[in-house]
Amino acid sequence: MKKQIFCTMDTETFGGVVSPKGIYHLGGIIHDGQGVMYATFNVLIAEHFDQIAIDSYAKQNFDKYLEMVCFGNVTMIDTEQNAIAFVQSLCDFYSVTTMSAFNSGFDFEKTACRTLLEGKEFVDIWLLALQTIAQKKSYRQFCLDNEFCTQSKKSCSTNAQTIYAYLTGNPDYKEEHTAFEDSLIEMQILVKCLAMHKKYNKNVHCFNFPQSRGLFPPYK
């Protein structure tokens, strides 16, 4: 039986979350279901680098990206197309079977990374976490104790930051919101979910899964 190899990745985009205009940062890990890592990638896209400083959301991390470049902690690739081709080549080399991302509907539907799904299955880590970790009584209690809830206050927060805070027992944890660092925590969430050996759905984005509405733990 062919071993399941994952590519867990994250994207940072400019132009808003509804209709992003492009990717400026790609990060990810190629790993197995137990979290053994085979390769990592941390890519800044040169053609969009100037957008980081002027985008209303991205500019908060501009200094971090300058630091990455100055210290050589990131690979610069000229175009978005070539950056995605680079990730594809890594996936081919390591025989990746499964792409994964937290809120895969964004990374693989609203960006050019959709081409990375061709010939592979995918896992939406958000949906996976809803079907596993978020169903634990201790998770809901953690959210109640720390006032982690959605804006409507009808359900507990289930974003990657809150789930990782629960897994690490650190309610003060804050996501960095850079692609590579976020992909690291998303991989750990994925591995923890898989270790629970619960049934979960593949090849469907959370927002396209009608039953997901019943999976959000109530806040009140």
Coordinates of N, CA and C in Angstrom, one line a residue:
M1 N 0.9 -1.2 0.0 CA 0.0 0.0 0.0 C 0.9 1.2 0.0
K2 N 0.6 2.2 -0.9 CA 1.4 3.4 -1.0 C 1.2 4.3 0.3
K3 N 2.4 4.7 0.8 CA 2.4 5.5 2.0 C 1.8 6.9 1.7
Q4 N 1.0 7.3 2.7 CA 0.4 8.7 2.5 C 1.4 9.7 2.9
I5 N 1.8 10.6 2.0 CA 2.7 11.7 2.2 C 1.9 13.0 2.0
F6 N 2.0 13.9 3.0 CA 1.3 15.1 3.0 C 2.2 16.3 2.6
C7 N 1.6 17.3 2.0 CA 2.2 18.6 1.8 C 1.3 19.6 2.5
T8 N 1.6 20.0 3.7 CA 0.8 20.9 4.5 C 1.4 22.3 4.2
M9 N 0.6 23.2 3.7 CA 1.1 24.5 3.3 C 0.1 25.6 3.6
D10 N 0.7 26.8 3.6 CA -0.1 28.0 3.8 C 0.3 29.1 2.9
T11 N -0.6 30.0 2.6 CA -0.3 31.1 1.7 C -0.6 32.4 2.4
E12 N 0.2 33.4 2.0 CA -0.1 34.8 2.4 C -0.3 35.6 1.1
T13 N -1.5 36.3 1.1 CA -1.9 37.0 -0.2 C -2.1 38.5 0.1
F14 N -2.2 39.2 -1.0 CA -2.5 40.6 -0.9 C -3.8 40.9 -1.7
G15 N -4.5 42.0 -1.4 CA -5.7 42.3 -2.1 C -7.0 41.9 -1.4
G16 N -6.9 41.4 -0.1 CA -8.1 41.1 0.6 C -8.4 39.6 0.6
V17 N -9.2 39.1 1.5 CA -9.5 37.7 1.7 C -10.6 37.2 0.8
V18 N -11.4 38.1 0.3 CA -12.6 37.7 -0.5 C -12.1 37.4 -1.9
S19 N -11.3 38.3 -2.5 CA -10.8 38.1 -3.8 C -9.3 38.5 -3.9
P20 N -8.5 37.7 -3.3 CA -7.0 38.0 -3.3 C -6.5 38.2 -4.7
K21 N -5.5 39.1 -4.9 CA -5.0 39.4 -6.2 C -3.7 38.6 -6.5
G22 N -3.1 38.0 -5.5 CA -1.9 37.3 -5.7 C -1.3 36.8 -4.4
I23 N -0.3 35.9 -4.5 CA 0.4 35.3 -3.4 C 1.8 36.0 -3.3
Y24 N 2.2 36.4 -2.1 CA 3.5 36.9 -1.9 C 4.4 36.0 -1.0
H25 N 3.8 35.1 -0.3 CA 4.5 34.2 0.6 C 3.9 32.8 0.6
L26 N 4.7 31.8 0.3 CA 4.3 30.4 0.3 C 5.2 29.6 1.3
G27 N 4.6 28.9 2.2 CA 5.4 28.1 3.1 C 4.7 26.7 3.3
G28 N 5.6 25.7 3.6 CA 5.0 24.4 3.9 C 6.0 23.3 4.2
I29 N 5.4 22.2 4.6 CA 6.2 21.0 5.0 C 5.7 19.8 4.3
I30 N 6.6 19.0 3.8 CA 6.3 17.7 3.3 C 6.6 16.7 4.4
H31 N 5.6 15.8 4.7 CA 5.7 15.0 5.9 C 4.8 13.8 5.8
D32 N 5.0 12.9 6.8 CA 4.1 11.7 6.8 C 3.0 11.9 7.9
G33 N 2.2 11.0 8.1 CA 1.1 11.1 9.0 C 1.4 11.2 10.5
Q34 N 2.7 10.8 10.8 CA 3.2 10.9 12.1 C 4.0 12.2 12.4
G35 N 4.1 13.0 11.4 CA 4.8 14.3 11.6 C 6.3 14.2 11.3
V36 N 6.8 13.1 10.7 CA 8.2 13.1 10.2 C 8.3 13.9 9.0
M37 N 9.2 14.9 9.1 CA 9.3 15.9 8.0 C 10.4 15.5 7.0
Y38 N 10.1 15.6 5.7 CA 11.0 15.2 4.7 C 11.6 16.5 4.0
A39 N 10.8 17.5 3.9 CA 11.3 18.7 3.3 C 10.5 19.9 3.7
T40 N 11.0 21.1 3.7 CA 10.3 22.3 4.0 C 10.5 23.3 2.8
F41 N 9.6 24.3 2.7 CA 9.8 25.4 1.8 C 9.3 26.7 2.4
N42 N 10.0 27.7 2.1 CA 9.7 29.1 2.7 C 10.1 30.0 1.6
V43 N 9.1 30.5 0.8 CA 9.3 31.2 -0.5 C 8.6 32.6 -0.4
L44 N 9.4 33.6 -0.7 CA 8.9 34.9 -1.0 C 8.9 35.1 -2.5
I45 N 7.8 35.7 -3.0 CA 7.7 35.9 -4.5 C 8.0 37.3 -4.8
A46 N 9.1 37.5 -5.6 CA 9.7 38.8 -5.8 C 8.8 39.7 -6.6
E47 N 8.0 39.2 -7.5 CA 7.1 40.1 -8.3 C 6.0 40.8 -7.4
H48 N 5.8 40.2 -6.3 CA 4.7 40.8 -5.4 C 5.3 41.4 -4.1
F49 N 6.6 41.4 -4.0 CA 7.2 41.8 -2.7 C 6.8 43.2 -2.3
D50 N 6.8 44.1 -3.3 CA 6.4 45.5 -3.0 C 5.0 45.6 -2.4
Q51 N 4.2 44.7 -2.7 CA 2.8 44.8 -2.3 C 2.7 44.6 -0.7
I52 N 3.7 43.9 -0.1 CA 3.6 43.6 1.3 C 3.5 44.9 2.1
A53 N 4.3 45.9 1.7 CA 4.4 47.2 2.5 C 3.2 48.0 2.3
I54 N 2.4 47.8 1.3 CA 1.2 48.7 1.1 C -0.1 48.0 1.3
D55 N -0.1 46.7 1.4 CA -1.4 46.0 1.6 C -1.9 46.3 3.0
S56 N -3.2 46.5 3.2 CA -3.7 46.9 4.5 C -3.4 45.8 5.6
Y57 N -3.4 44.5 5.2 CA -3.2 43.5 6.1 C -1.7 43.1 6.2
A58 N -1.1 42.9 5.0 CA 0.2 42.3 4.9 C 1.3 43.3 5.6
K59 N 1.0 44.6 5.5 CA 2.1 45.5 6.0 C 2.5 45.3 7.5
Q60 N 1.6 44.7 8.3 CA 1.9 44.5 9.7 C 3.1 43.6 9.9
N61 N 3.4 42.8 8.9 CA 4.5 41.8 8.9 C 5.7 42.2 8.0
F62 N 5.6 43.4 7.4 CA 6.7 43.8 6.5 C 8.1 43.7 7.1
D63 N 8.2 44.1 8.3 CA 9.6 44.1 9.0 C 10.0 42.6 9.1
K64 N 9.1 41.7 9.3 CA 9.5 40.3 9.5 C 10.0 39.8 8.1
Y65 N 9.4 40.2 7.0 CA 9.9 39.7 5.7 C 11.2 40.4 5.4
L66 N 11.4 41.6 5.7 CA 12.7 42.2 5.5 C 13.8 41.5 6.2
E67 N 13.5 41.1 7.5 CA 14.4 40.3 8.3 C 14.7 39.0 7.7
M68 N 13.7 38.3 7.1 CA 13.9 37.0 6.4 C 14.9 37.2 5.3
V69 N 14.7 38.2 4.5 CA 15.6 38.5 3.4 C 17.0 38.8 3.8
C70 N 17.1 39.7 4.8 CA 18.4 40.1 5.3 C 19.3 38.9 5.8
F71 N 18.6 38.0 6.5 CA 19.3 36.9 7.2 C 19.3 35.6 6.3
G72 N 18.7 35.7 5.1 CA 18.8 34.6 4.2 C 17.9 33.4 4.7
N73 N 16.8 33.7 5.4 CA 16.0 32.7 5.9 C 14.8 32.3 5.0
V74 N 14.8 32.8 3.8 CA 13.7 32.6 2.9 C 14.3 32.5 1.5
T75 N 13.6 31.8 0.6 CA 14.0 31.6 -0.8 C 13.2 32.6 -1.6
M76 N 13.9 33.4 -2.4 CA 13.2 34.4 -3.3 C 13.1 33.7 -4.6
I77 N 11.9 33.7 -5.1 CA 11.6 33.2 -6.5 C 10.9 34.3 -7.2
D78 N 11.2 34.5 -8.5 CA 10.8 35.7 -9.3 C 9.3 35.8 -9.4
T79 N 8.6 34.8 -9.8 CA 7.2 34.9 -10.1 C 6.4 33.9 -9.3
E80 N 5.1 34.2 -9.2 CA 4.2 33.3 -8.5 C 4.1 32.0 -9.3
Q81 N 4.0 32.1 -10.6 CA 4.0 30.8 -11.4 C 5.2 29.9 -11.1
N82 N 6.4 30.5 -11.1 CA 7.6 29.7 -10.8 C 7.6 29.2 -9.4
A83 N 7.1 30.0 -8.4 CA 7.0 29.5 -7.1 C 6.2 28.3 -6.9
I84 N 5.0 28.3 -7.5 CA 4.1 27.2 -7.5 C 4.7 26.0 -8.2
A85 N 5.4 26.2 -9.3 CA 6.1 25.1 -10.0 C 7.1 24.5 -9.1
F86 N 7.8 25.3 -8.3 CA 8.8 24.8 -7.4 C 8.2 23.9 -6.3
V87 N 7.1 24.3 -5.8 CA 6.4 23.5 -4.8 C 5.9 22.2 -5.5
Q88 N 5.4 22.3 -6.7 CA 5.0 21.1 -7.4 C 6.2 20.1 -7.6
S89 N 7.3 20.7 -7.9 CA 8.5 19.8 -8.1 C 8.9 19.0 -6.8
L90 N 8.7 19.7 -5.7 CA 9.0 19.1 -4.4 C 8.0 18.0 -4.2
C91 N 6.7 18.3 -4.5 CA 5.6 17.3 -4.3 C 5.9 16.0 -5.2
D92 N 6.3 16.3 -6.4 CA 6.6 15.2 -7.3 C 7.8 14.3 -6.8
F93 N 8.8 15.0 -6.3 CA 10.1 14.3 -5.9 C 9.8 13.4 -4.7
Y94 N 8.9 13.9 -3.7 CA 8.6 13.2 -2.5 C 7.3 12.4 -2.6
S95 N 6.8 12.3 -3.8 CA 5.6 11.5 -4.1 C 4.4 11.8 -3.1
V96 N 4.2 13.1 -3.0 CA 3.1 13.6 -2.2 C 1.7 13.1 -2.7
T97 N 1.0 12.5 -1.8 CA -0.4 12.0 -2.2 C -1.5 12.9 -1.7
T98 N -1.2 13.7 -0.7 CA -2.3 14.5 -0.1 C -1.8 15.9 0.2
M99 N -2.5 16.9 -0.3 CA -2.3 18.3 0.0 C -3.2 18.6 1.2
S100 N -2.7 19.5 2.1 CA -3.5 19.9 3.2 C -3.2 21.4 3.6
A101 N -4.3 22.0 4.1 CA -4.2 23.4 4.6 C -5.3 23.7 5.5
F102 N -5.1 24.6 6.4 CA -6.2 25.0 7.3 C -7.0 26.0 6.5
N103 N -8.3 25.7 6.4 CA -9.2 26.4 5.5 C -8.7 26.3 4.0
S104 N -8.7 25.0 3.6 CA -8.2 24.7 2.2 C -9.0 25.4 1.2
G105 N -10.2 25.8 1.5 CA -11.0 26.5 0.5 C -10.4 27.8 0.1
F106 N -9.6 28.4 1.0 CA -8.9 29.6 0.6 C -7.7 29.3 -0.2
D107 N -6.8 28.5 0.4 CA -5.5 28.3 -0.3 C -5.6 27.6 -1.6
F108 N -6.6 26.7 -1.8 CA -6.7 25.9 -3.0 C -7.8 26.3 -3.9
E109 N -8.6 27.3 -3.5 CA -9.7 27.7 -4.4 C -9.5 29.2 -4.8
K110 N -9.0 30.0 -3.9 CA -8.9 31.5 -4.2 C -7.5 31.9 -4.6
T111 N -6.6 31.0 -4.8 CA -5.3 31.3 -5.2 C -4.9 30.4 -6.3
A112 N -3.7 30.7 -7.0 CA -3.2 29.8 -8.0 C -2.7 28.5 -7.6
C113 N -2.7 28.2 -6.3 CA -2.3 26.9 -5.7 C -3.3 25.8 -6.0
R114 N -4.4 26.2 -6.6 CA -5.4 25.2 -7.0 C -4.8 24.1 -7.9
T115 N -3.8 24.5 -8.7 CA -3.2 23.5 -9.6 C -2.5 22.4 -8.9
L116 N -2.1 22.7 -7.6 CA -1.4 21.7 -6.8 C -2.2 20.5 -6.4
L117 N -3.6 20.7 -6.6 CA -4.5 19.6 -6.2 C -4.6 18.5 -7.3
E118 N -4.2 18.9 -8.5 CA -4.3 18.0 -9.6 C -3.6 16.6 -9.4
G119 N -4.4 15.6 -9.5 CA -3.9 14.2 -9.3 C -3.7 13.8 -7.8
K120 N -4.1 14.7 -6.9 CA -4.0 14.4 -5.5 C -5.3 14.5 -4.7
E121 N -5.4 13.9 -3.6 CA -6.5 14.2 -2.7 C -6.1 15.3 -1.8
F122 N -7.1 15.9 -1.0 CA -6.7 17.0 -0.1 C -7.5 16.8 1.2
V123 N -7.0 17.4 2.2 CA -7.6 17.5 3.5 C -7.7 18.9 4.0
D124 N -8.9 19.3 4.3 CA -9.1 20.6 5.0 C -8.9 20.4 6.5
I125 N -7.8 21.0 7.0 CA -7.4 20.7 8.4 C -8.5 21.3 9.3
W126 N -9.1 22.4 8.9 CA -10.2 23.0 9.7 C -11.3 22.0 9.9
L127 N -11.8 21.5 8.8 CA -12.9 20.5 8.9 C -12.4 19.3 9.7
L128 N -11.2 18.8 9.5 CA -10.7 17.7 10.2 C -10.7 18.0 11.7
A129 N -10.2 19.2 12.1 CA -10.2 19.6 13.5 C -11.6 19.7 14.1
L130 N -12.6 20.2 13.3 CA -14.0 20.2 13.7 C -14.5 18.8 14.0
Q131 N -14.1 17.9 13.2 CA -14.6 16.5 13.4 C -13.9 15.7 14.5
T132 N -12.8 16.3 15.0 CA -12.0 15.5 16.0 C -11.8 16.3 17.3
I133 N -10.8 17.2 17.2 CA -10.4 18.0 18.4 C -11.6 18.8 19.0
A134 N -12.3 19.5 18.1 CA -13.4 20.4 18.6 C -14.5 19.7 19.2
Q135 N -14.6 18.4 19.1 CA -15.7 17.6 19.7 C -15.4 17.1 21.1
K136 N -14.2 17.4 21.5 CA -13.8 17.0 22.9 C -14.3 18.0 23.9
K137 N -14.9 17.5 25.0 CA -15.4 18.3 26.1 C -14.3 19.3 26.6
S138 N -13.1 18.8 26.7 CA -12.0 19.6 27.2 C -11.7 20.8 26.3
Y139 N -12.0 20.6 25.0 CA -11.7 21.7 24.1 C -12.7 22.9 24.3
R140 N -14.0 22.5 24.4 CA -15.0 23.5 24.7 C -14.8 24.2 26.0
Q141 N -14.4 23.4 27.0 CA -14.1 24.0 28.3 C -12.9 25.0 28.2
F142 N -11.9 24.6 27.5 CA -10.8 25.5 27.3 C -11.2 26.8 26.7
C143 N -12.1 26.8 25.7 CA -12.6 28.0 25.0 C -13.4 28.8 26.0
L144 N -14.3 28.2 26.8 CA -15.1 28.9 27.8 C -14.2 29.5 28.8
D145 N -13.2 28.8 29.3 CA -12.3 29.4 30.3 C -11.5 30.6 29.9
N146 N -11.2 30.6 28.6 CA -10.4 31.7 28.1 C -11.1 32.7 27.2
E147 N -12.4 32.5 27.1 CA -13.3 33.4 26.3 C -12.9 33.4 24.9
F148 N -12.6 32.2 24.3 CA -12.3 32.1 22.9 C -13.6 31.8 22.1
C149 N -14.2 32.7 21.4 CA -15.4 32.5 20.8 C -15.4 33.3 19.4
T150 N -16.4 33.0 18.6 CA -16.6 33.7 17.3 C -17.2 35.1 17.6
Q151 N -17.2 35.9 16.6 CA -17.6 37.3 16.8 C -19.1 37.3 17.3
S152 N -19.9 36.4 16.8 CA -21.3 36.3 17.2 C -21.5 35.8 18.7
K153 N -20.4 35.2 19.2 CA -20.4 34.6 20.5 C -21.4 33.4 20.6
K154 N -21.8 32.8 19.5 CA -22.7 31.7 19.5 C -21.9 30.4 19.6
S155 N -20.7 30.4 19.1 CA -19.9 29.1 19.1 C -18.4 29.4 19.5
C156 N -17.8 28.4 19.9 CA -16.4 28.5 20.3 C -15.5 28.8 19.1
S157 N -14.4 29.5 19.3 CA -13.5 29.7 18.2 C -12.9 28.4 17.8
T158 N -12.7 28.2 16.5 CA -12.1 27.0 15.9 C -11.0 27.3 14.9
N159 N -10.4 28.5 15.0 CA -9.4 28.8 14.1 C -8.1 28.1 14.5
A160 N -7.1 28.2 13.7 CA -5.8 27.5 14.0 C -5.1 28.0 15.2
Q161 N -5.2 29.3 15.5 CA -4.6 29.8 16.7 C -5.2 29.2 18.0
T162 N -6.5 29.1 18.0 CA -7.2 28.6 19.2 C -6.9 27.1 19.4
I163 N -7.0 26.4 18.3 CA -6.8 24.9 18.4 C -5.4 24.6 18.8
Y164 N -4.4 25.4 18.3 CA -3.0 25.1 18.6 C -2.8 25.6 20.1
A165 N -3.4 26.6 20.5 CA -3.3 27.1 21.9 C -3.8 26.0 22.8
Y166 N -4.9 25.3 22.4 CA -5.5 24.2 23.2 C -4.5 23.0 23.3
L167 N -4.0 22.7 22.1 CA -3.1 21.5 22.1 C -1.8 21.7 22.9
T168 N -1.3 23.0 23.0 CA -0.1 23.3 23.7 C -0.4 23.7 25.1
G169 N -1.7 23.9 25.5 CA -2.0 24.4 26.8 C -1.6 25.8 27.1
N170 N -1.4 26.6 26.0 CA -0.9 27.9 26.1 C -2.0 28.9 25.5
P171 N -2.9 29.4 26.4 CA -3.9 30.3 25.9 C -3.4 31.7 25.4
D172 N -2.1 32.0 25.7 CA -1.5 33.2 25.2 C -0.9 33.1 23.8
Y173 N -0.9 31.9 23.2 CA -0.3 31.7 21.9 C -0.9 32.6 20.9
K174 N -0.1 33.2 20.0 CA -0.5 34.1 18.9 C 0.1 33.6 17.6
E175 N -0.7 33.4 16.6 CA -0.1 33.0 15.3 C 0.8 34.2 14.8
E176 N 1.8 33.8 14.0 CA 2.7 34.8 13.5 C 2.1 35.4 12.2
H177 N 1.3 34.6 11.5 CA 0.6 35.0 10.2 C 1.7 35.3 9.1
T178 N 2.7 34.4 9.1 CA 3.6 34.3 8.0 C 3.4 32.8 7.5
A179 N 3.6 32.6 6.3 CA 3.2 31.3 5.7 C 3.9 30.1 6.3
F180 N 5.2 30.2 6.4 CA 6.0 29.0 6.9 C 5.7 28.7 8.3
E181 N 5.7 29.7 9.2 CA 5.5 29.5 10.6 C 4.1 29.0 10.8
D182 N 3.1 29.5 10.1 CA 1.7 29.0 10.2 C 1.6 27.6 9.7
S183 N 2.3 27.2 8.7 CA 2.2 25.8 8.2 C 2.8 24.9 9.2
L184 N 3.7 25.3 10.0 CA 4.3 24.4 11.0 C 3.2 24.0 12.1
I185 N 2.5 25.0 12.5 CA 1.4 24.7 13.5 C 0.3 23.9 12.9
E186 N 0.0 24.2 11.6 CA -1.1 23.5 11.0 C -0.7 22.0 10.8
M187 N 0.6 21.8 10.5 CA 1.0 20.4 10.4 C 0.8 19.7 11.7
Q188 N 1.1 20.3 12.8 CA 1.0 19.7 14.1 C -0.5 19.4 14.5
I189 N -1.3 20.3 14.1 CA -2.8 20.1 14.3 C -3.2 18.9 13.5
L190 N -2.8 18.8 12.2 CA -3.2 17.7 11.4 C -2.7 16.4 12.0
V191 N -1.5 16.3 12.4 CA -0.9 15.1 13.0 C -1.7 14.7 14.3
K192 N -2.0 15.7 15.1 CA -2.8 15.4 16.3 C -4.2 14.8 16.0
C193 N -4.8 15.4 15.0 CA -6.1 14.9 14.6 C -6.0 13.5 14.1
L194 N -5.1 13.2 13.2 CA -4.9 11.9 12.7 C -4.7 10.8 13.8
A195 N -3.9 11.2 14.8 CA -3.6 10.3 15.9 C -4.8 9.9 16.7
M196 N -6.0 10.7 16.5 CA -7.2 10.3 17.2 C -7.9 9.2 16.6
H197 N -7.5 8.8 15.3 CA -8.1 7.7 14.6 C -9.6 7.8 14.5
K198 N -10.1 9.0 14.2 CA -11.6 9.2 14.0 C -11.9 9.2 12.5
K199 N -13.1 9.0 12.2 CA -13.5 9.1 10.8 C -13.5 10.6 10.4
Y200 N -13.1 10.9 9.2 CA -13.1 12.3 8.8 C -13.3 12.3 7.2
N201 N -13.7 13.5 6.7 CA -13.9 13.6 5.3 C -12.8 14.2 4.6
K202 N -12.4 13.7 3.5 CA -11.4 14.2 2.6 C -12.0 14.8 1.3
N203 N -11.2 15.6 0.6 CA -11.6 16.1 -0.7 C -12.9 17.0 -0.6
V204 N -13.0 17.7 0.5 CA -14.1 18.6 0.6 C -13.7 19.8 1.5
H205 N -13.9 21.0 1.0 CA -13.6 22.2 1.8 C -14.6 22.4 2.9
C206 N -14.3 22.9 4.1 CA -15.2 23.0 5.2 C -16.4 23.8 4.8
F207 N -16.3 24.9 4.0 CA -17.5 25.7 3.7 C -18.4 25.0 2.7
N208 N -17.9 23.9 2.1 CA -18.7 23.1 1.1 C -19.3 21.9 1.8
F209 N -19.1 21.7 3.1 CA -19.6 20.5 3.8 C -20.8 20.9 4.7
P210 N -22.0 20.7 4.2 CA -23.2 21.2 5.0 C -23.2 20.8 6.4
Q211 N -22.7 19.6 6.7 CA -22.8 19.1 8.1 C -21.9 19.8 9.1
S212 N -20.9 20.6 8.5 CA -20.0 21.3 9.3 C -20.7 22.3 10.3
R213 N -21.8 22.8 10.0 CA -22.5 23.7 10.8 C -22.8 23.1 12.2
G214 N -23.1 21.8 12.2 CA -23.4 21.1 13.5 C -22.1 20.7 14.3
L215 N -21.0 21.0 13.8 CA -19.7 20.6 14.4 C -19.1 21.7 15.3
F216 N -19.6 22.9 15.2 CA -19.0 24.0 16.0 C -19.5 23.9 17.4
P217 N -18.6 23.7 18.4 CA -19.0 23.6 19.8 C -19.7 24.9 20.3
P218 N -20.9 24.8 20.9 CA -21.6 26.0 21.3 C -20.8 26.8 22.4
Y219 N -20.9 28.1 22.4 CA -20.2 28.9 23.4 C -21.0 29.1 24.6
K220 N -22.3 29.2 24.5 CA -23.2 29.4 25.6 C -23.7 28.1 26.2

